[in-house]
Coordinates of C-alpha atoms in Angstrom, one line a residue:
M1 CA 0.0 0.0 0.0
P2 CA 1.4 3.4 -0.8
M3 CA 2.5 5.7 2.0
R4 CA -0.1 8.3 1.1
D5 CA -2.9 5.7 1.5
Q6 CA -1.7 4.8 4.9
A7 CA -1.6 8.4 5.9
D8 CA -5.1 9.1 4.7
N9 CA -6.4 5.9 6.4
P10 CA -5.1 5.8 10.0
S11 CA -6.6 2.4 10.7
A12 CA -5.0 0.7 7.7
E13 CA -2.5 -1.2 9.8
N14 CA -5.1 -2.3 12.3
P15 CA -8.5 -2.1 10.8
A16 CA -10.1 -3.6 14.0
A17 CA -8.8 -0.9 16.1
G18 CA -11.1 1.7 14.5
E19 CA -9.1 4.6 16.1
A20 CA -7.0 7.2 14.4
V21 CA -3.3 7.1 15.3
R22 CA -1.7 10.5 15.5
A23 CA 1.5 10.6 13.5
P24 CA 4.3 12.4 15.4
C25 CA 4.9 15.9 14.0
P26 CA 8.4 16.4 12.5
P27 CA 10.6 18.9 14.4
A28 CA 10.5 22.4 13.1
R29 CA 13.4 23.2 10.7
M30 CA 15.8 26.0 11.5
F31 CA 14.8 28.2 8.5
G32 CA 11.6 26.6 7.5
G33 CA 9.4 27.5 10.4
L34 CA 8.2 30.7 12.0
S35 CA 11.8 31.7 12.8
G36 CA 12.9 31.3 9.2
K37 CA 10.0 33.4 8.0
L38 CA 11.0 36.0 10.6
L39 CA 14.5 36.0 9.3
W40 CA 13.5 36.6 5.7
L41 CA 11.0 39.2 6.6
T42 CA 13.7 41.1 8.6
V43 CA 16.0 41.0 5.6
F44 CA 13.2 42.2 3.3
F45 CA 12.2 45.1 5.5
I46 CA 15.8 46.2 6.0
M47 CA 16.4 46.1 2.3
L48 CA 13.2 48.1 1.8
A49 CA 14.4 50.7 4.2
E50 CA 17.8 50.8 2.5
I51 CA 16.1 51.3 -0.9
L52 CA 14.1 54.2 0.6
I53 CA 17.4 55.7 1.9
F54 CA 19.2 55.0 -1.3
F55 CA 17.4 57.6 -3.4
P56 CA 18.4 60.7 -1.3
S57 CA 21.8 59.1 -0.8
V58 CA 22.6 58.7 -4.5
A59 CA 21.2 62.2 -5.2
S60 CA 23.5 63.7 -2.5
M61 CA 26.4 61.8 -4.0
R62 CA 25.6 63.2 -7.5
V63 CA 25.5 66.8 -6.2
R64 CA 28.8 66.3 -4.3
W65 CA 30.4 64.9 -7.4
L66 CA 29.3 67.8 -9.6
Q67 CA 30.3 70.2 -6.8
D68 CA 33.8 68.7 -6.7
R69 CA 34.2 69.1 -10.5
L70 CA 32.9 72.7 -10.2
N71 CA 35.4 73.5 -7.4
T72 CA 38.3 72.1 -9.4
A73 CA 37.3 74.1 -12.5
A74 CA 36.9 77.2 -10.3
A75 CA 40.4 76.8 -9.0
A76 CA 41.8 76.5 -12.5
A77 CA 39.6 79.5 -13.7
I78 CA 41.0 81.7 -10.9
V79 CA 44.6 80.9 -11.9
I80 CA 43.8 81.5 -15.6
D81 CA 42.0 84.7 -14.8
G82 CA 45.1 86.0 -12.9
L83 CA 47.2 85.7 -16.1
Q84 CA 45.3 88.4 -17.9
P85 CA 45.8 89.9 -20.4
V86 CA 48.0 86.9 -21.4
E87 CA 45.9 84.3 -23.3
L88 CA 46.5 80.7 -22.2
P89 CA 48.0 78.5 -25.0
R90 CA 45.7 76.0 -26.6
A91 CA 47.9 73.0 -25.5
L92 CA 47.7 74.3 -21.9
Q93 CA 43.9 74.8 -22.2
K94 CA 43.5 71.2 -23.4
E95 CA 45.6 69.9 -20.4
T96 CA 43.5 72.0 -18.0
L97 CA 40.2 70.7 -19.4
E98 CA 41.4 67.1 -19.3
A99 CA 42.5 67.6 -15.7
T100 CA 39.1 68.9 -14.7
G101 CA 37.2 66.5 -16.9
T102 CA 35.4 69.3 -18.8
K103 CA 35.1 70.6 -22.3
A104 CA 34.7 74.3 -21.5
I105 CA 35.3 76.6 -18.4
V106 CA 33.5 79.9 -18.1
L107 CA 34.1 82.4 -15.4
R108 CA 31.3 84.8 -14.3
K109 CA 32.7 87.9 -12.6
D110 CA 31.4 91.5 -12.2
G111 CA 28.4 90.8 -14.4
T112 CA 30.4 89.5 -17.3
S113 CA 31.2 86.0 -18.5
R114 CA 34.6 85.0 -19.9
L115 CA 35.4 81.8 -21.7
L116 CA 38.7 80.8 -20.2
A117 CA 39.4 77.4 -21.8
T118 CA 37.6 75.3 -24.4
T119 CA 38.3 72.5 -26.8
D120 CA 35.9 70.5 -29.0
M121 CA 33.0 72.8 -28.0
P122 CA 29.7 70.9 -28.6
A123 CA 27.1 72.6 -30.8
S124 CA 24.4 72.2 -28.1
V125 CA 23.9 71.3 -24.5
D126 CA 21.3 68.6 -23.5
E127 CA 20.8 69.5 -19.8
A128 CA 21.7 72.4 -17.5
Y129 CA 22.1 72.2 -13.7
D130 CA 22.4 75.0 -11.2
L131 CA 24.2 74.0 -8.0
T132 CA 23.4 77.2 -6.1
D133 CA 20.5 75.8 -4.1
V134 CA 19.3 72.3 -5.1
P135 CA 16.0 71.2 -3.5
P136 CA 16.0 67.5 -2.3
V137 CA 13.1 66.5 -4.6
T138 CA 14.9 68.1 -7.6
A139 CA 18.2 66.4 -6.6
I140 CA 16.5 62.9 -6.5
R141 CA 14.7 63.5 -9.8
D142 CA 17.9 64.6 -11.5
A143 CA 19.8 61.6 -10.1
L144 CA 17.2 59.1 -11.4
D145 CA 17.3 60.9 -14.7
T146 CA 21.0 60.5 -15.0
L147 CA 21.0 56.8 -13.9
V148 CA 18.2 55.9 -16.4
F149 CA 18.8 58.1 -19.4
G150 CA 22.4 59.5 -18.9
G151 CA 25.7 58.4 -20.4
S152 CA 25.7 60.1 -23.7
R153 CA 24.6 63.6 -23.0
I154 CA 26.4 67.0 -22.8
I155 CA 25.5 68.9 -19.6
R156 CA 26.2 72.4 -18.3
V157 CA 26.8 72.9 -14.6
Y158 CA 27.2 76.2 -12.9
G159 CA 27.4 77.6 -9.4
P160 CA 29.1 80.1 -7.1
V161 CA 32.8 80.0 -6.1
G162 CA 32.8 79.8 -2.3
E163 CA 31.0 82.7 -0.6
T164 CA 31.9 85.3 -3.3
N165 CA 29.8 86.7 -6.1
T166 CA 32.0 85.0 -8.6
G167 CA 30.6 82.1 -10.4
V168 CA 32.0 79.3 -12.6
E169 CA 30.4 77.3 -15.4
V170 CA 31.6 74.1 -17.0
V171 CA 30.4 72.0 -19.9
M172 CA 31.1 68.3 -19.7
K173 CA 29.9 64.8 -20.6
D174 CA 27.7 63.0 -18.0
R175 CA 29.3 59.6 -18.7
P176 CA 31.9 59.8 -15.9
L177 CA 29.1 61.0 -13.6
R178 CA 26.9 58.1 -14.4
R179 CA 29.7 55.6 -14.1
A180 CA 30.5 57.0 -10.6
M181 CA 26.9 56.8 -9.6
F182 CA 26.7 53.1 -10.6
V183 CA 29.8 52.3 -8.6
Y184 CA 28.3 54.1 -5.6
S185 CA 25.0 52.2 -6.1
R186 CA 26.9 48.9 -6.2
N187 CA 28.8 49.7 -3.0
V188 CA 25.5 50.8 -1.2
L189 CA 23.8 47.6 -2.3
L190 CA 26.6 45.3 -1.0
L191 CA 26.7 47.3 2.3
S192 CA 22.9 47.1 2.6
V193 CA 22.9 43.3 2.1
L194 CA 25.7 42.9 4.7
I195 CA 23.9 45.1 7.2
S196 CA 20.5 43.4 6.7
L197 CA 22.0 39.9 7.0
F198 CA 23.9 40.9 10.1
T199 CA 20.9 42.6 11.7
A200 CA 18.5 39.8 10.7
T201 CA 20.8 37.2 12.1
L202 CA 21.0 38.9 15.5
I203 CA 17.2 39.4 15.5
F204 CA 16.7 35.8 14.4
F205 CA 18.7 34.3 17.3
A206 CA 17.3 36.7 19.8
I207 CA 13.6 36.1 18.8
N208 CA 14.3 32.4 18.4
R209 CA 15.4 32.3 22.0
I210 CA 12.8 34.6 23.5
L211 CA 9.8 33.9 21.4
I212 CA 10.1 30.8 19.1
G213 CA 11.5 28.5 21.8
P214 CA 8.6 29.0 24.2
I215 CA 6.1 28.7 21.3
R216 CA 7.6 25.4 20.3
R217 CA 7.4 24.2 23.9
L218 CA 3.7 25.2 24.0
T219 CA 2.9 23.4 20.7
G220 CA 4.9 20.4 21.7
S221 CA 3.0 20.2 25.0
M222 CA -0.3 20.5 23.1
Q223 CA 0.7 17.7 20.7
Q224 CA 1.8 15.4 23.5
F225 CA -1.3 16.1 25.6
S226 CA -3.6 15.5 22.7
S227 CA -2.0 12.1 22.0
D228 CA -2.4 11.0 25.6
P229 CA -4.5 13.4 27.7
D230 CA -4.7 11.1 30.7
N231 CA -0.9 11.2 31.3
P232 CA -0.1 13.8 34.0
A233 CA 3.5 14.0 32.7
H234 CA 2.2 15.7 29.5
I235 CA 0.9 18.7 31.4
Y236 CA 2.8 21.9 30.4
I237 CA 5.0 23.4 33.1
G238 CA 5.7 27.0 32.5
D239 CA 8.7 29.1 33.6
G240 CA 6.8 31.5 35.9
G241 CA 7.6 34.6 33.8
R242 CA 5.3 37.7 33.4
D243 CA 5.2 38.1 29.7
E244 CA 2.3 37.1 27.4
L245 CA 3.8 33.7 26.6
A246 CA 4.2 32.9 30.3
V247 CA 0.6 33.9 30.9
A248 CA -0.5 31.7 27.9
G249 CA 1.6 28.8 29.4
R250 CA -0.1 29.1 32.8
N251 CA -3.5 29.2 31.1
L252 CA -2.6 26.1 29.1
T253 CA -1.5 24.3 32.3
S254 CA -4.8 25.2 34.0
M255 CA -6.8 24.1 30.9
Q256 CA -5.0 20.8 30.7
M257 CA -5.5 20.1 34.4
E258 CA -9.2 20.9 34.2
L259 CA -9.5 18.8 31.0
Q260 CA -7.9 15.9 32.8
K261 CA -10.4 16.2 35.6
T262 CA -13.3 16.4 33.2
L263 CA -12.1 13.3 31.2
K264 CA -11.7 11.4 34.5
Q265 CA -15.2 12.3 35.5
Q266 CA -16.5 11.3 32.1
K267 CA -14.8 7.9 32.4
N268 CA -16.3 7.6 35.9
L269 CA -19.7 8.5 34.5
A270 CA -19.4 6.0 31.7
A271 CA -18.4 3.3 34.1
L272 CA -21.3 4.4 36.4
G273 CA -23.7 4.3 33.5
L274 CA -22.7 0.8 32.6
A275 CA -23.1 -0.4 36.2
V276 CA -26.5 1.4 36.6
S277 CA -27.8 -0.1 33.3
K278 CA -26.9 -3.6 34.7
I279 CA -28.5 -2.9 38.1
N280 CA -31.5 -1.3 36.4
H281 CA -32.2 -4.4 34.3
D282 CA -32.5 -6.6 37.4
M283 CA -34.2 -3.9 39.5
R284 CA -37.0 -3.6 37.0
N285 CA -37.7 -7.3 37.3
I286 CA -37.7 -7.2 41.1
L287 CA -40.0 -4.1 41.1
A288 CA -42.3 -5.8 38.7
S289 CA -42.7 -8.7 41.0
A290 CA -43.2 -6.4 44.0
Q291 CA -45.8 -4.5 42.0
L292 CA -47.8 -7.7 41.3
M293 CA -47.6 -8.8 45.0
S294 CA -48.6 -5.3 46.3
D295 CA -51.7 -5.4 44.0
R296 CA -53.0 -8.2 46.2
L297 CA -52.7 -6.1 49.4
V298 CA -55.8 -4.1 48.3
D299 CA -57.9 -7.3 48.8
V300 CA -56.7 -7.7 52.4
D301 CA -59.4 -6.8 54.9
D302 CA -57.2 -4.9 57.3
P303 CA -57.8 -1.1 58.0
M304 CA -54.1 -0.4 58.4
V305 CA -53.1 -2.4 55.3
K306 CA -55.8 -0.6 53.3
S307 CA -54.5 2.8 54.5
F308 CA -50.9 2.0 53.5
A309 CA -51.6 0.0 50.3
P310 CA -52.3 3.0 48.0
K311 CA -49.2 4.8 49.2
L312 CA -47.1 1.6 48.7
L313 CA -48.5 1.2 45.2
R314 CA -47.7 4.8 44.2
T315 CA -44.2 4.4 45.6
I316 CA -43.6 1.2 43.6
D317 CA -45.1 2.8 40.5
R318 CA -42.7 5.7 40.9
A319 CA -39.8 3.3 41.4
V320 CA -40.7 1.5 38.2
G321 CA -41.0 4.8 36.4
Y322 CA -37.6 5.9 37.6
T323 CA -36.0 2.7 36.4
T324 CA -37.4 3.2 32.9
E325 CA -36.1 6.7 32.8
V326 CA -32.7 6.2 34.4
L327 CA -31.0 5.3 31.2
S328 CA -32.4 8.4 29.4
Y329 CA -30.7 10.5 32.1
G330 CA -27.5 8.6 31.4
K331 CA -27.8 9.9 27.8
A332 CA -28.0 13.4 29.3
S333 CA -31.6 13.9 28.4
E334 CA -34.9 13.6 30.4
S335 CA -38.2 12.8 28.8
A336 CA -40.4 15.7 27.9
P337 CA -42.7 16.8 30.7
R338 CA -46.3 15.5 30.4
R339 CA -47.8 18.6 31.9
R340 CA -51.3 19.0 33.5
H341 CA -52.8 21.0 36.3
I342 CA -52.2 19.3 39.6
R343 CA -52.9 20.1 43.2
L344 CA -49.6 21.1 44.7
L345 CA -50.6 20.4 48.3
E346 CA -51.4 16.8 47.5
L347 CA -48.1 16.3 45.8
T348 CA -46.2 17.9 48.8
Q349 CA -48.0 15.5 51.1
D350 CA -46.8 12.6 49.0
V351 CA -43.3 13.9 49.4
K352 CA -43.8 14.0 53.2
D353 CA -45.0 10.4 53.2
M354 CA -42.0 9.4 51.1
L355 CA -39.6 11.0 53.5
A356 CA -41.1 9.0 56.4
I357 CA -39.7 11.4 59.0
D358 CA -39.3 9.7 62.4
P359 CA -41.6 11.4 64.9
Q360 CA -38.9 10.9 67.6
S361 CA -36.4 12.9 65.6
G362 CA -38.0 16.3 66.5
I363 CA -38.0 17.4 62.8
E364 CA -41.1 19.2 61.6
F365 CA -42.5 19.2 58.1
A366 CA -44.7 22.2 57.4
E367 CA -46.8 22.9 54.2
Q368 CA -47.8 26.5 53.6
I369 CA -49.8 25.8 50.4
G370 CA -53.4 26.7 49.6
A371 CA -55.6 23.7 49.1
E372 CA -56.8 25.0 45.8
L373 CA -53.4 26.0 44.4
E374 CA -52.6 24.2 41.1
V375 CA -49.4 24.1 39.1
D376 CA -49.1 23.3 35.4
A377 CA -46.4 20.6 35.5
D378 CA -45.5 17.0 35.2
S379 CA -46.5 15.5 38.5
E380 CA -43.8 12.8 38.6
Q381 CA -41.0 15.2 37.6
L382 CA -42.1 18.0 40.0
F383 CA -42.4 15.3 42.7
R384 CA -38.7 14.4 42.1
V385 CA -37.7 18.0 42.2
I386 CA -39.4 18.7 45.6
H387 CA -38.4 15.3 47.0
N388 CA -34.7 15.8 46.2
L389 CA -34.7 19.2 47.9
C390 CA -36.6 18.0 50.9
R391 CA -34.4 14.9 51.2
N392 CA -31.3 17.1 51.2
A393 CA -32.8 19.3 53.9
L394 CA -33.7 16.2 56.0
Q395 CA -30.1 14.9 55.6
A396 CA -28.8 18.3 56.7
L397 CA -31.0 18.3 59.8
T398 CA -30.1 14.7 60.8
S399 CA -26.4 15.1 60.3
P400 CA -24.3 14.4 63.4
G401 CA -23.9 17.3 65.8
E402 CA -26.7 19.3 64.1
G403 CA -29.2 20.8 66.5
G404 CA -29.4 20.4 70.3
P405 CA -32.1 20.1 72.9
G406 CA -34.8 22.7 72.3
S407 CA -33.4 23.8 68.8
L408 CA -35.9 24.3 66.0
R409 CA -35.6 21.8 63.2
R410 CA -38.1 22.3 60.4
I411 CA -38.6 21.8 56.7
T412 CA -41.1 24.2 55.2
V413 CA -42.6 23.9 51.7
S414 CA -44.5 27.0 50.7
A415 CA -46.0 28.2 47.4
Q416 CA -48.0 31.0 45.9
R417 CA -49.2 32.0 42.5
V418 CA -48.2 35.3 41.0
G419 CA -50.0 35.8 37.7
S420 CA -49.1 32.8 35.5
V421 CA -46.1 31.7 37.6
V422 CA -46.2 29.5 40.7
N423 CA -43.4 30.2 43.2
I424 CA -42.4 27.2 45.3
T425 CA -40.0 27.6 48.2
V426 CA -38.2 24.8 50.1
D427 CA -36.7 26.1 53.3
D428 CA -34.9 24.4 56.2
T429 CA -33.3 25.5 59.5
G430 CA -30.2 23.4 59.0
P431 CA -26.5 24.5 59.0
G432 CA -26.7 25.8 55.4
M433 CA -24.6 24.9 52.4
P434 CA -20.8 25.1 52.7
L435 CA -18.8 27.5 50.4
K436 CA -17.5 24.7 48.1
A437 CA -21.1 23.4 47.5
R438 CA -22.2 27.0 46.7
Q439 CA -19.4 27.5 44.2
N440 CA -20.3 24.2 42.4
L441 CA -24.0 24.4 42.8
F442 CA -26.0 22.2 40.4
A443 CA -22.6 20.6 39.2
A444 CA -22.7 16.8 39.3
F445 CA -20.2 15.1 41.6
R446 CA -18.9 18.5 42.8
G447 CA -21.9 20.3 44.3
S448 CA -22.6 17.9 47.2
A449 CA -23.0 19.5 50.6
R450 CA -22.1 16.3 52.5
S451 CA -19.2 13.9 52.5
G452 CA -19.8 11.0 50.1
G453 CA -22.6 12.8 48.2
T454 CA -22.7 13.0 44.5
G455 CA -24.6 16.3 44.0
L456 CA -26.8 14.6 41.4
G457 CA -30.0 15.5 43.2
L458 CA -29.6 19.2 42.6
T459 CA -28.4 18.5 39.0
I460 CA -31.5 16.5 38.3
A461 CA -33.8 19.0 39.9
R462 CA -32.4 21.8 37.8
E463 CA -32.7 19.9 34.6
L464 CA -36.3 19.0 35.3
V465 CA -37.2 22.6 36.2
L466 CA -35.5 24.0 33.1
A467 CA -37.6 21.4 31.0
H468 CA -40.7 23.2 32.4
G469 CA -39.3 26.6 31.3
G470 CA -38.8 27.5 34.9
T471 CA -35.9 28.5 37.2
I472 CA -34.4 27.2 40.4
A473 CA -32.0 29.2 42.6
L474 CA -30.4 29.3 46.0
V475 CA -31.8 32.2 48.0
E476 CA -29.7 34.1 50.5
K477 CA -31.5 34.3 53.9
P478 CA -30.6 36.3 57.0
T479 CA -31.1 33.3 59.3
V480 CA -29.4 29.9 59.3
G481 CA -30.5 27.2 56.9
T482 CA -30.9 26.7 53.2
Q483 CA -33.7 28.0 51.0
F484 CA -34.4 27.2 47.3
R485 CA -36.9 29.0 45.2
I486 CA -38.6 27.3 42.2
E487 CA -40.6 29.2 39.6
I488 CA -42.8 27.2 37.3
P489 CA -44.7 29.2 34.6
D490 CA -47.9 28.0 33.0
R491 CA -47.9 26.9 29.4
P492 CA -49.2 29.5 26.9
V493 CA -52.8 28.8 26.0
S494 CA -53.8 28.9 22.4
L495 CA -56.9 30.8 21.3
E496 CA -58.6 27.5 20.2
D497 CA -58.0 25.9 23.6
Y498 CA -59.2 29.0 25.4
R499 CA -62.4 29.1 23.4
S500 CA -63.1 25.4 23.8
R501 CA -62.5 25.6 27.6
T502 CA -64.8 28.7 27.8
H503 CA -67.5 26.9 25.9
I504 CA -67.3 23.8 28.2
E505 CA -67.5 26.0 31.3
K506 CA -70.6 27.8 30.0

């Protein structure tokens, strides 16, 4: 099989495994990774800066070169002018012009111009340049013009001699000027390349040590952690710095540790779900047998048995219902509420019976609910919500060391309707919830208020209340104890249902 096929199909070597095998990432190359890109970008930007500097630099070099020629010609012109009225021989004029690199020298003095030396005077001049005061933009434009189009033109250059009113003018070819400008450009280019490489190398090693190295450690830790997230040795350990990378490293460490805890909890939940599914299978059979036997208790002619038989039947029915829904909770989903209008006081009394509070315990159970108050809810799911809260309150009141002789121990369930919302409050006089339980409220396996608890009761209660479109919250109270408030809104009534209900009432 080709290597490409094996890379595209991770399970090619072991089809039965069915799991993708992460290939190890090759180590980053010295000049092929982020550091290499940084090196070439540094070279590029330095060269770009050198190019921007080059134009005014070569323009300044051109002006200096012409100024040197003009100064040399001015020195010769002053000497020749001092020989007046003797005329300089032609041979000497030629030697002077060759020494200054010009074809003609003109001296401007006292408002007059005098041709001091000339040979092979051209018929016309292509360009004229005044070096008295050259603006930077003009100097750059003339320098580019010479580099691109020069080499075969005759130019005229003039300017003052020092600080005097005397001026000198020369006529010359621009070929030597253009050749000198090319030599200067070559030297600037070589120097720019050397400077850019030297600077980029220093920046490369500095950034590679300060930035690229920690980034590689971060990415390497991510790759190792993703390949085996259960291994504590793959958690990133930072250097404790204060820069952005150090902060990112600490956040990565915290995230990896939290993820390991979450994965461990998920595995525990998976194992718990498997165990619960096995227990649930056998429990349903046992409850079914108990349900058949309890049906016969109704026929027993005993007043006490008859009084307890209906409650026993409802309890077993609820247990059977829970076993059928336990797996749906394992799938992180509860069945949709089957809502109807129910008497809340009757449901609360069923909760009281289910708790079976020992009369000798001194714990009171009080219902502050109107007999006619109805709530639009699923009776079984709302029973589970109130029962979970009351059971937690009972466990808090019966905990060792809680309460003393004469202390008030009470569980109070109250409710009232406000418009289309029913407010239900479950209050107790226990020790209250500890800080850790408050911080992890409604979090499974972390929000338990007692040792050995799972915190699933509050998690289930919250999920069931949210399924009704309601809310559940812990209420701060000035006295000791714990108080939860539940808000259950009525379902919106369609116009057809309202009309049909109104017609039936009439």
